[in-house]
Coordinates of C-alpha atoms and ligand atoms in Angstrom, one line a residue:
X1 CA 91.4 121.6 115.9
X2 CA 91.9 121.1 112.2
X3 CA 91.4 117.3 113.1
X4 CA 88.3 117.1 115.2
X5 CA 86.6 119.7 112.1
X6 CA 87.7 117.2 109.7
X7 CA 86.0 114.1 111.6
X8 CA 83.2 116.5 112.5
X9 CA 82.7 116.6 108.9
X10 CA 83.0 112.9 107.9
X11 CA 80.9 111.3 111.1
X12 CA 78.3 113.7 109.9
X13 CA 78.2 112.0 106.7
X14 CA 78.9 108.5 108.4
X15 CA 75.6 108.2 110.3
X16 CA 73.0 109.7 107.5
X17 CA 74.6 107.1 105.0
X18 CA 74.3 104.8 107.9
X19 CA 70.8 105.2 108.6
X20 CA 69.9 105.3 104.4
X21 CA 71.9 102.0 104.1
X22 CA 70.5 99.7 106.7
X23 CA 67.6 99.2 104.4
X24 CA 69.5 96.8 102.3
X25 CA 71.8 95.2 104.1
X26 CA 71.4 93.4 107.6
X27 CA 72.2 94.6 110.9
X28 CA 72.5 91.9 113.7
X29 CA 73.2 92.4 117.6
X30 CA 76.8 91.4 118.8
X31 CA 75.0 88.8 120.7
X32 CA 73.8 86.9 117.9
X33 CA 77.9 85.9 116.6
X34 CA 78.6 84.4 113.7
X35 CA 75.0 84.2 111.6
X36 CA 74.7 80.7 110.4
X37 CA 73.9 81.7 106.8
X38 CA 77.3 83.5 106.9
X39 CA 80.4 81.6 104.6
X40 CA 83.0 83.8 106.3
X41 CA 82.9 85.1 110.2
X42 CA 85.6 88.7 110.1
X43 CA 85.9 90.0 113.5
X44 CA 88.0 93.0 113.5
X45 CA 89.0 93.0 116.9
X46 CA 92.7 94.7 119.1
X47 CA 95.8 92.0 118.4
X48 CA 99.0 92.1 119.8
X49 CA 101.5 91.7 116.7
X50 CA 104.7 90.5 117.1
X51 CA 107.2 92.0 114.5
X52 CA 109.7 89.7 115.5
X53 CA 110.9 87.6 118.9
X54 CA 110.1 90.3 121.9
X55 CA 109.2 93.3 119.2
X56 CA 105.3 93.2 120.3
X57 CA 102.8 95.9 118.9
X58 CA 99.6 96.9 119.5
X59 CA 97.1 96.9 116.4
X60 CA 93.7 95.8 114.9
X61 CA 93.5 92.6 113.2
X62 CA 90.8 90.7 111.4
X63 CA 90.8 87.4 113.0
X64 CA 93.8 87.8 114.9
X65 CA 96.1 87.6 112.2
X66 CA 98.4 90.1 110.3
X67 CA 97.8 89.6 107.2
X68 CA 93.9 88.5 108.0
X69 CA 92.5 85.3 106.5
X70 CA 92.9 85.1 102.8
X71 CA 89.3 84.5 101.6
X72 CA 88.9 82.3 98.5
X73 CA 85.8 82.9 96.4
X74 CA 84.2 81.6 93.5
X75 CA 83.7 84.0 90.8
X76 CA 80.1 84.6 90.3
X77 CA 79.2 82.3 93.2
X78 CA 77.2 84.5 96.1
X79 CA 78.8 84.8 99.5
X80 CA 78.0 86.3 102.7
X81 CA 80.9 87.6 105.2
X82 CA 79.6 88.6 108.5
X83 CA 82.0 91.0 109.8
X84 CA 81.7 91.8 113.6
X85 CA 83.5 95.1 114.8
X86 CA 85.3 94.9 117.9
X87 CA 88.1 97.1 117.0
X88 CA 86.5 99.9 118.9
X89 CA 86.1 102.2 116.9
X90 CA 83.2 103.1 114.2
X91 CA 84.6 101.1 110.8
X92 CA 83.8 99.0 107.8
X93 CA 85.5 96.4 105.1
X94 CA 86.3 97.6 101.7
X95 CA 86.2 94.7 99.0
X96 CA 88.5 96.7 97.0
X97 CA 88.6 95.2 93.0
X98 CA 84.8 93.5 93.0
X99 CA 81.9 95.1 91.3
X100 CA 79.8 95.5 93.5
X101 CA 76.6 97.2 94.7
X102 CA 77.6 100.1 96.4
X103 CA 75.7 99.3 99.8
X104 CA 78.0 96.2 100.5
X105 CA 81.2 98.1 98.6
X106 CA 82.2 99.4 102.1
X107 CA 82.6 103.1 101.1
X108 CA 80.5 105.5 103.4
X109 CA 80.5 108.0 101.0
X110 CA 78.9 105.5 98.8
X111 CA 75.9 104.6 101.1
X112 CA 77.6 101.8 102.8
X113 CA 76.6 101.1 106.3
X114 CA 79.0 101.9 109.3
X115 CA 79.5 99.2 112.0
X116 CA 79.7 101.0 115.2
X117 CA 81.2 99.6 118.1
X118 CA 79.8 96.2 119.4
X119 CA 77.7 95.6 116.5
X120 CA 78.2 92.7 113.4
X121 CA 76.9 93.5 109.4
X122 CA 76.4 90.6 107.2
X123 CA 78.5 91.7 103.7
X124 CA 75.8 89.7 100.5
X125 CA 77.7 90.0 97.1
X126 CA 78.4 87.9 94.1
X127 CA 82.1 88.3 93.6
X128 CA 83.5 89.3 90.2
X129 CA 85.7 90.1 88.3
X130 CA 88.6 86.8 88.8
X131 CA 91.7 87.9 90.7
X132 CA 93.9 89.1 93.0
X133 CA 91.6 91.5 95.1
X134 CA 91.9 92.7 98.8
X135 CA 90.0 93.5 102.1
X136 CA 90.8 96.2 103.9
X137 CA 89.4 98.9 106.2
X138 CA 87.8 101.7 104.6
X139 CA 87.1 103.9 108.0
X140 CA 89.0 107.2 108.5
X141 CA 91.8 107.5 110.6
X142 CA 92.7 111.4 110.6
X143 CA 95.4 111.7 113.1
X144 CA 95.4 108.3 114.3
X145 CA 97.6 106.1 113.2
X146 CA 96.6 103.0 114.7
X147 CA 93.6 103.1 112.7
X148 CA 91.9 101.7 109.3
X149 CA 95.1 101.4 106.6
X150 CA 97.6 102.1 109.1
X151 CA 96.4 99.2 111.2
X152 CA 96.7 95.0 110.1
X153 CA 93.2 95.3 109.1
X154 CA 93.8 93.9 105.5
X155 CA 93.9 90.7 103.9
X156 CA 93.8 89.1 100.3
X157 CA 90.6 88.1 98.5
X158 CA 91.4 86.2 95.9
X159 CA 88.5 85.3 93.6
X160 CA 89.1 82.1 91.4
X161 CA 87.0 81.7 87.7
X162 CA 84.3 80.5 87.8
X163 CA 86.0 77.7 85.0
X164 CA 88.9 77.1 83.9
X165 CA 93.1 76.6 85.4
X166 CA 94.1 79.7 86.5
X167 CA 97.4 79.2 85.3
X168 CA 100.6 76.8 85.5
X169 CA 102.6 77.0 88.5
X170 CA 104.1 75.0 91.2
X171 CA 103.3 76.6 94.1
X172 CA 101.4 79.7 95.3
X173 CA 102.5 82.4 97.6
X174 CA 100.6 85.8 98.7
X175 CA 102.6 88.7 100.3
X176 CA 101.6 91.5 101.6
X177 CA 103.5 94.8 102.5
X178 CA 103.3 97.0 105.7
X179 CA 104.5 100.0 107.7
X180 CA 104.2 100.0 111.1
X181 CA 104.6 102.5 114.1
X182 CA 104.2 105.5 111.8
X183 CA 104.4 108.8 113.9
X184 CA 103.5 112.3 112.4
X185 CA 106.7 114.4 111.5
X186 CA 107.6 117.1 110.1
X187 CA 110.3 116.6 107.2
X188 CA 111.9 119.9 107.3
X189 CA 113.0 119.8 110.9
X190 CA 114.7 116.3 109.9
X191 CA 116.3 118.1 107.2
X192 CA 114.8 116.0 104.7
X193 CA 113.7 117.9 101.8
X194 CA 110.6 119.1 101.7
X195 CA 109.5 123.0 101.6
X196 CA 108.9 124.6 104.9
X197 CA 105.1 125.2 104.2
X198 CA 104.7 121.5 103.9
X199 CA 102.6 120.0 106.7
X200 CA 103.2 117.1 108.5
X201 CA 103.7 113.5 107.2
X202 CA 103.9 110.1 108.9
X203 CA 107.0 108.3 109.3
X204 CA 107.3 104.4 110.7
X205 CA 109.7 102.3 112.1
X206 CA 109.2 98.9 111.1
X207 CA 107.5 97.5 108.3
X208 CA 106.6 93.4 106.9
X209 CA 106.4 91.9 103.8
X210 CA 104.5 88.7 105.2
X211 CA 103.8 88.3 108.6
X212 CA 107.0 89.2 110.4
X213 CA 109.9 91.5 110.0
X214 CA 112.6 90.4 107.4
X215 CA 114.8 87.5 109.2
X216 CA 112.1 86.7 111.8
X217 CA 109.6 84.7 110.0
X218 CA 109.6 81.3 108.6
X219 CA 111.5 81.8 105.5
X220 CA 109.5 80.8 101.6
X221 CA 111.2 77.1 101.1
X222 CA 111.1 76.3 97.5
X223 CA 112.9 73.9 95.2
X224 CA 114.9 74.3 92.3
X225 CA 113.0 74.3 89.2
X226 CA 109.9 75.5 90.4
X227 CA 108.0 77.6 89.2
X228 CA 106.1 80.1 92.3
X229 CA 103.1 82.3 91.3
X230 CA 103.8 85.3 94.1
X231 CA 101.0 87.5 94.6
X232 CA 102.0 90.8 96.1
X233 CA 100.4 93.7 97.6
X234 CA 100.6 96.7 98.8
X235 CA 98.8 97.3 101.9
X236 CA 100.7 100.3 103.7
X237 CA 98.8 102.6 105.0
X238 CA 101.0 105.5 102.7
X239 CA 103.9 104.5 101.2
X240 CA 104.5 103.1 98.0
X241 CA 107.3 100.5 97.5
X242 CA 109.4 98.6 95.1
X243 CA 110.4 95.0 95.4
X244 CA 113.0 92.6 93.9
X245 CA 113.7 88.9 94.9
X246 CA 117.7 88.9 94.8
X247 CA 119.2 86.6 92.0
X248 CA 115.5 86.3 90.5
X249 CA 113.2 88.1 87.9
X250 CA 109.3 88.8 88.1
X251 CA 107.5 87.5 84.9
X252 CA 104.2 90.1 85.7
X253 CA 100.9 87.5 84.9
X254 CA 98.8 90.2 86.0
X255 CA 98.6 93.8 87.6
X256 CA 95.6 94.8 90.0
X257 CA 94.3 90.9 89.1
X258 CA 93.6 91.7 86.1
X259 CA 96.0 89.6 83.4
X260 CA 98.2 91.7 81.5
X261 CA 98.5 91.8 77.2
X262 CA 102.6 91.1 78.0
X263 CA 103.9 89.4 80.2
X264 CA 107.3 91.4 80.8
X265 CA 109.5 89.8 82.6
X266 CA 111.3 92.7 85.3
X267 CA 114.3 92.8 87.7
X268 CA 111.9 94.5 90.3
X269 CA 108.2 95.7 91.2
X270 CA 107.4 99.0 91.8
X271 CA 103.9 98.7 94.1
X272 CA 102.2 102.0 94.9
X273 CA 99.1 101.5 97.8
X274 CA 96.4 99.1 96.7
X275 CA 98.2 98.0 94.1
X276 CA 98.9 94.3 93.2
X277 CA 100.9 91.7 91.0
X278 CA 100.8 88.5 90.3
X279 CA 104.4 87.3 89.2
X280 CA 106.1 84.0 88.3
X281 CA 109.6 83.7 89.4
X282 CA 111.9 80.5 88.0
X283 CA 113.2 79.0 90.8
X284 CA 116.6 78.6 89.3
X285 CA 119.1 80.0 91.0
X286 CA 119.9 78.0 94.3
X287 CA 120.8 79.7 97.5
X288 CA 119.5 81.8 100.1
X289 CA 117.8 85.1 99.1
X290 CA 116.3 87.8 100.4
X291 CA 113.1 89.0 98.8
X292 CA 112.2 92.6 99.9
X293 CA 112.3 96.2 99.5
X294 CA 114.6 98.0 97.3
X295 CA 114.9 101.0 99.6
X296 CA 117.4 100.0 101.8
X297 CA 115.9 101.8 104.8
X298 CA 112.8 99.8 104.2
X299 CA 114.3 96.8 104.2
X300 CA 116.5 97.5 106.9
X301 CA 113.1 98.2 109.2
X302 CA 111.6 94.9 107.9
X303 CA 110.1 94.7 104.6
X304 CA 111.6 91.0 103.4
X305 CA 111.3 87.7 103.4
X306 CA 113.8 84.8 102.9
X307 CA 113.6 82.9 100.2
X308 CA 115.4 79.4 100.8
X309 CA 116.4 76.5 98.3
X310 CA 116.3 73.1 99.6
X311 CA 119.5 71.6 101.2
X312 CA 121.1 75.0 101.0
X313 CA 122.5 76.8 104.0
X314 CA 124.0 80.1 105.2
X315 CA 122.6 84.0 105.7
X316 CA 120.5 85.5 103.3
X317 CA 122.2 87.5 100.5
X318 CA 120.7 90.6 99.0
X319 CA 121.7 91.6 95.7
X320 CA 120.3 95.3 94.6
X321 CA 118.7 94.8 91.4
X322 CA 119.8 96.8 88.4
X323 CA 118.3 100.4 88.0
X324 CA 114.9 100.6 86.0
X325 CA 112.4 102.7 85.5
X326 CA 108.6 101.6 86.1
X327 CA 106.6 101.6 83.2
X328 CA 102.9 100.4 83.2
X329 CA 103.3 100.9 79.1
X330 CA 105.8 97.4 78.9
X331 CA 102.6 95.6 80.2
X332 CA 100.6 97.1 77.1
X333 CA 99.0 95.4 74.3
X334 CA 99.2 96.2 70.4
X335 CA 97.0 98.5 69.2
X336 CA 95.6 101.9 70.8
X337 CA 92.4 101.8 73.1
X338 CA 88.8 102.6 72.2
X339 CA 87.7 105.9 71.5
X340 CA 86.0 107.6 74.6
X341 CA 83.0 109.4 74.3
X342 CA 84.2 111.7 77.0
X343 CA 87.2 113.0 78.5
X344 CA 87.1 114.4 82.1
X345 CA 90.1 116.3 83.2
X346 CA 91.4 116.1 87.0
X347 CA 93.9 117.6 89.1
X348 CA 95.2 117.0 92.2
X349 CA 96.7 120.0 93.9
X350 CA 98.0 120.0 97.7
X351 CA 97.1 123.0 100.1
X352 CA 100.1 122.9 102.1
X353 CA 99.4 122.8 105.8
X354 CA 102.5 124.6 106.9
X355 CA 104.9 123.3 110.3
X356 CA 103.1 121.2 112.8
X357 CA 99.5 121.4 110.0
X358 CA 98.0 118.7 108.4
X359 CA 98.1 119.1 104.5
X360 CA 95.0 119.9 102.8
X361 CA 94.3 118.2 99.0
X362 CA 91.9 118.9 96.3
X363 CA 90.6 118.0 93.0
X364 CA 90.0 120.3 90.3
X365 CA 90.4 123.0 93.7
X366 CA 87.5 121.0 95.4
X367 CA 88.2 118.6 98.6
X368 CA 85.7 116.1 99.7
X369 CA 82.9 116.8 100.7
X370 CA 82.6 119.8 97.9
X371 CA 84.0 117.3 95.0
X372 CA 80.4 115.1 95.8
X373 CA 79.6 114.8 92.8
X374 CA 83.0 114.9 91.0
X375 CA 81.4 114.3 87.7
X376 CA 77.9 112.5 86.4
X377 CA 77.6 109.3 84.0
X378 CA 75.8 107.9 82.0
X379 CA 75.9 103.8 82.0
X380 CA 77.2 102.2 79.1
X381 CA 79.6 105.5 78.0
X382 CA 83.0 105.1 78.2
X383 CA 85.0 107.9 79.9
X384 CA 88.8 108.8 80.1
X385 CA 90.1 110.4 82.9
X386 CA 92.9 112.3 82.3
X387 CA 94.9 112.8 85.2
X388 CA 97.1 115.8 86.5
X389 CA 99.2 115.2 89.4
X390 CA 100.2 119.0 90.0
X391 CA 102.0 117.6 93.5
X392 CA 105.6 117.4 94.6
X393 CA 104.0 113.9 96.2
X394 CA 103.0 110.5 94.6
X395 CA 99.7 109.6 94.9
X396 CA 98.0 106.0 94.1
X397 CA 94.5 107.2 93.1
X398 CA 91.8 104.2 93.4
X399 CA 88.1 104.1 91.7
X400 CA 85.6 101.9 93.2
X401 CA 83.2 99.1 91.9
X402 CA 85.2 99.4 88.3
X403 CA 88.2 98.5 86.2
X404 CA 90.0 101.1 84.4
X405 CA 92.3 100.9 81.0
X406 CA 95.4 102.7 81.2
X407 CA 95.6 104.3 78.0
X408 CA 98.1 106.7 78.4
X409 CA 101.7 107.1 80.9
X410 CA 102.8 111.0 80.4
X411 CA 103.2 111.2 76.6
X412 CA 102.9 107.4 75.9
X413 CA 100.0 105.7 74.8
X414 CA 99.3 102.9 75.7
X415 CA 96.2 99.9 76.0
X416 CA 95.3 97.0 77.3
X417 CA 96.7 97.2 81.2
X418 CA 93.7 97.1 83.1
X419 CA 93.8 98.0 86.6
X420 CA 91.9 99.6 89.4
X421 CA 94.4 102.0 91.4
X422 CA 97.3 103.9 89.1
X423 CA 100.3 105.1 90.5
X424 CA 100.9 108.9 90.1
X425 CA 104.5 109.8 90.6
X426 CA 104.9 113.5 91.4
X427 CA 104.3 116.1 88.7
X428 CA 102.8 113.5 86.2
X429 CA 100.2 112.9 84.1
X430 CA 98.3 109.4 83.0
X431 CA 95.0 108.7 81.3
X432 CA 92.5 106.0 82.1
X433 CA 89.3 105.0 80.6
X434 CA 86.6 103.1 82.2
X435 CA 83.3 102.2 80.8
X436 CA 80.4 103.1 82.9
X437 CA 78.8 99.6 83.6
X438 CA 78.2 99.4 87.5
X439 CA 75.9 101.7 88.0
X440 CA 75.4 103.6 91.8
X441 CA 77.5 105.6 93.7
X442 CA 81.5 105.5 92.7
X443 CA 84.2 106.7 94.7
X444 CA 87.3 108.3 93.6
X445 CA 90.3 108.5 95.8
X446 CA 94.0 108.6 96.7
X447 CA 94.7 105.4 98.4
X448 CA 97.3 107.2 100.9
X449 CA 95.4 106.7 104.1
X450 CA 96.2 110.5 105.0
X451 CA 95.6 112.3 101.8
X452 CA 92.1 110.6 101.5
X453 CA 91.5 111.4 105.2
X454 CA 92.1 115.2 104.2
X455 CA 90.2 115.9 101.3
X456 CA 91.8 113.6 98.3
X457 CA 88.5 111.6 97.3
X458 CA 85.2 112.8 94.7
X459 CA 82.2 110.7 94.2
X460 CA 81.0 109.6 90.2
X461 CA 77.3 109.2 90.1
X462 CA 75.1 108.0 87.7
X463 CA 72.7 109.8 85.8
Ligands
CU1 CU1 97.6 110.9 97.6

């Protein structure tokens, strides 16, 4: 009951911001396929995903592969991607890290067009800033977890300067993280913690860093002295991670695509939803390694990859990286950030939904759609958000069509870390400032598939 009110609620939305947004961007027929002004074809379409040898799922792909074709832009350059929706359900493609109009952003709440069923929707956008950026489904999946972010419907973007190296490395690897066959549970009947007013959460069974489960995929060959420019992301549909590569270390180039003031070299990645890295590991350390998960139940579902030296043989060893604490701060640059010229307080509260309920979440007490409009800007200001996680659960809260600065991790300041998704561990608080320069519609939002889906997500306007 609670489920069909709650898509009740967003379809209604869906089809008025449908209707306003097919004034500016292009709807074609099915028929018509791939337009021949288009750079990039995207068919979202069902794909049967094989975890590993005889460990087949069902799932929605783009292009029939998990992850989907890594697009390579050209900073600045325009690009159109016609996107063709035969997934079968009513969905869209979030560019997630561009600045963007908000018609082509892929957010319905922004204005951007649904693709029903059947029908294609040529994406127009110059693509900016440089970086590691994603595509991923931006459709609600309320109860179902074969849907949007639980589903393979993601895939890197990576946009290259428009001049210049992009750094020095030997080789280049992208990796991106997964859960699989999640099924709704509650944790107090497992005897896992939570109070018995919390509502039900999703648990899976498998998960992927890269394209099959840890063991079953063509291991990363590399040779010694090297040096490998990994980009990782995060691309569950609700669970943040952490990731080592045994024997090695993670020089961090750049979080969220975005280069980083220091480049702190660290024993292991913590990587909430949405987030990414860009890391250089040494190759110098021969052997056979396991790169993966540092949660041993993840890793034991799937989430790794093999790293393998030339002429070396025998199994994979996993060595647990020392303990550390993540801290967006050692990334920081001298120096404090820039004054805002406004501060906007948030907090993020959960309404529990009790055994066999669906937890409710707010902002500042509001869900969405009461938290549209979340606050009003003016462009060119420069606003701080200062963050309150008043939850017992993390949450990795995303804002569209912008950066953000961290400017302060609980009671450190900090500057200089820009980014465009911050994790929020439970019962924290963070600050970020971003300067209102993208004017339209903004979206606010926890990138956990299930919290967004019930409430967790507030639209910025502009004045
Ligand atoms: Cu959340």
């Amino acid at each position: 009951m609670r489920v069909l009110e709650n898509s009740f609620t967003r379809r209604g939305l869906l089809l008025g911001a449908s209707a306003a947004g097919a004034a500016v961007v292009s709807r074609y027929g099915h028929a018509q396929a791939a337009l021949p002004s288009a750079d990039h074809t995207i068919r979202i379409a069902p794909f049967s995903l094989e975890l590993a040898p005889g460990r087949v799922i069902k799932t929605t792909a783009y292009n029939g592969t998990v992850p989907g074709p890594a697009l390579r832009l050209r900073e600045g350059k325009p690009v159109a991607i016609n996107v063709i929706n035969d997934s079968g359900y009513p969905n869209l493609v979030h560019w997630h890290g561009l600045m963007i109009p908000p018609a082509q952003d892929g957010a319905v709440e922004e204005g951007s067009p649904i693709i029903q069923p059947g029908d294609s929707l040529l994406y127009t956008f110059a693509p900016k800033p440089s970086g590691t950026r994603w595509f991923h489904s931006h459709a609600m999946a309320m109860a179902d977890l074969t849907r949007s972010t639980y589903s393979g419907e993601f895939g890197f973007l990576v946009v290259d300067p428009a001049a210049g190296d992009p750094g020095r490395y030997d080789r280049e690897v992208m990796l991106a993280a997964h859960h699989w066959e999640g099924s709704w549970v509650s944790m107090q009947d497992m005897k896992k913690g939570p109070p018995p007013d919390n509502g039900l959460e999703v648990m899976y069974k498998s998960a992927t860093l890269g394209d099959r489960m840890l063991g079953h995929g063509e291991p990363i060959r590399v040779r010694q002295g090297e040096r490998v420019l990994f980009r990782l992301l995060n691309a569950s549909g609700n669970m943040g991670i952490s990731l080592a590569l045994s024997g090695h270390r993670f020089t961090v180039v750049a979080l969220d695509g975005n280069p980083v003031p220091t480049q702190a070299t660290v024993d292991a990645l913590k990587l909430d939803v949405g987030e990414r890295a860009d890391v250089i590991v040494e190759m110098n350390n021969p052997g056979i390694w396991v790169f993966g998960s540092t949660d041993d139940d993840d890793r034991n579902m799937g989430m790794g990859v093999v790293v393998e030296y030339e002429n070396q043989s025998g199994e994979p060893r996993w060595a647990p990286p020392p303990k550390a604490t993540w801290d967006y701060a050692l990334f920081g640059g001298p120096g404090s950030a820039a004054v805002p010229d406004e501060s906007i307080n948030l907090k993020f509260e959960k309404i529990p939904g009790g055994r066999g309920g669906y937890n409710r979440w707010t902002i500042n007490s509001k869900s969405w759609p009461d938290t549209n409009p979340l606050f009003t800007v003016q462009r060119g200001r420069r606003y701080r958000m200062v963050l309150d996680n008043n939850s017992g659960d993390e949450h990795p809260v995303h804002l569209h069509r912008h950066s953000f600065e961290i400017t302060k991790v609980g009671d450190k300041a900090t500057s200089g870390v820009i980014k465009d998704t911050i994790s929020m561990p439970r019962y924290s608080k963070s600050e970020v400032d971003f300067v209102a320069d993208n004017p339209g519609d903004t979206l606010f939002h926890c990138h956990h598939q299930d919290h967004m889906d019930e409430g967790f997500a507030g639209l910025i306007t502009y004045l």
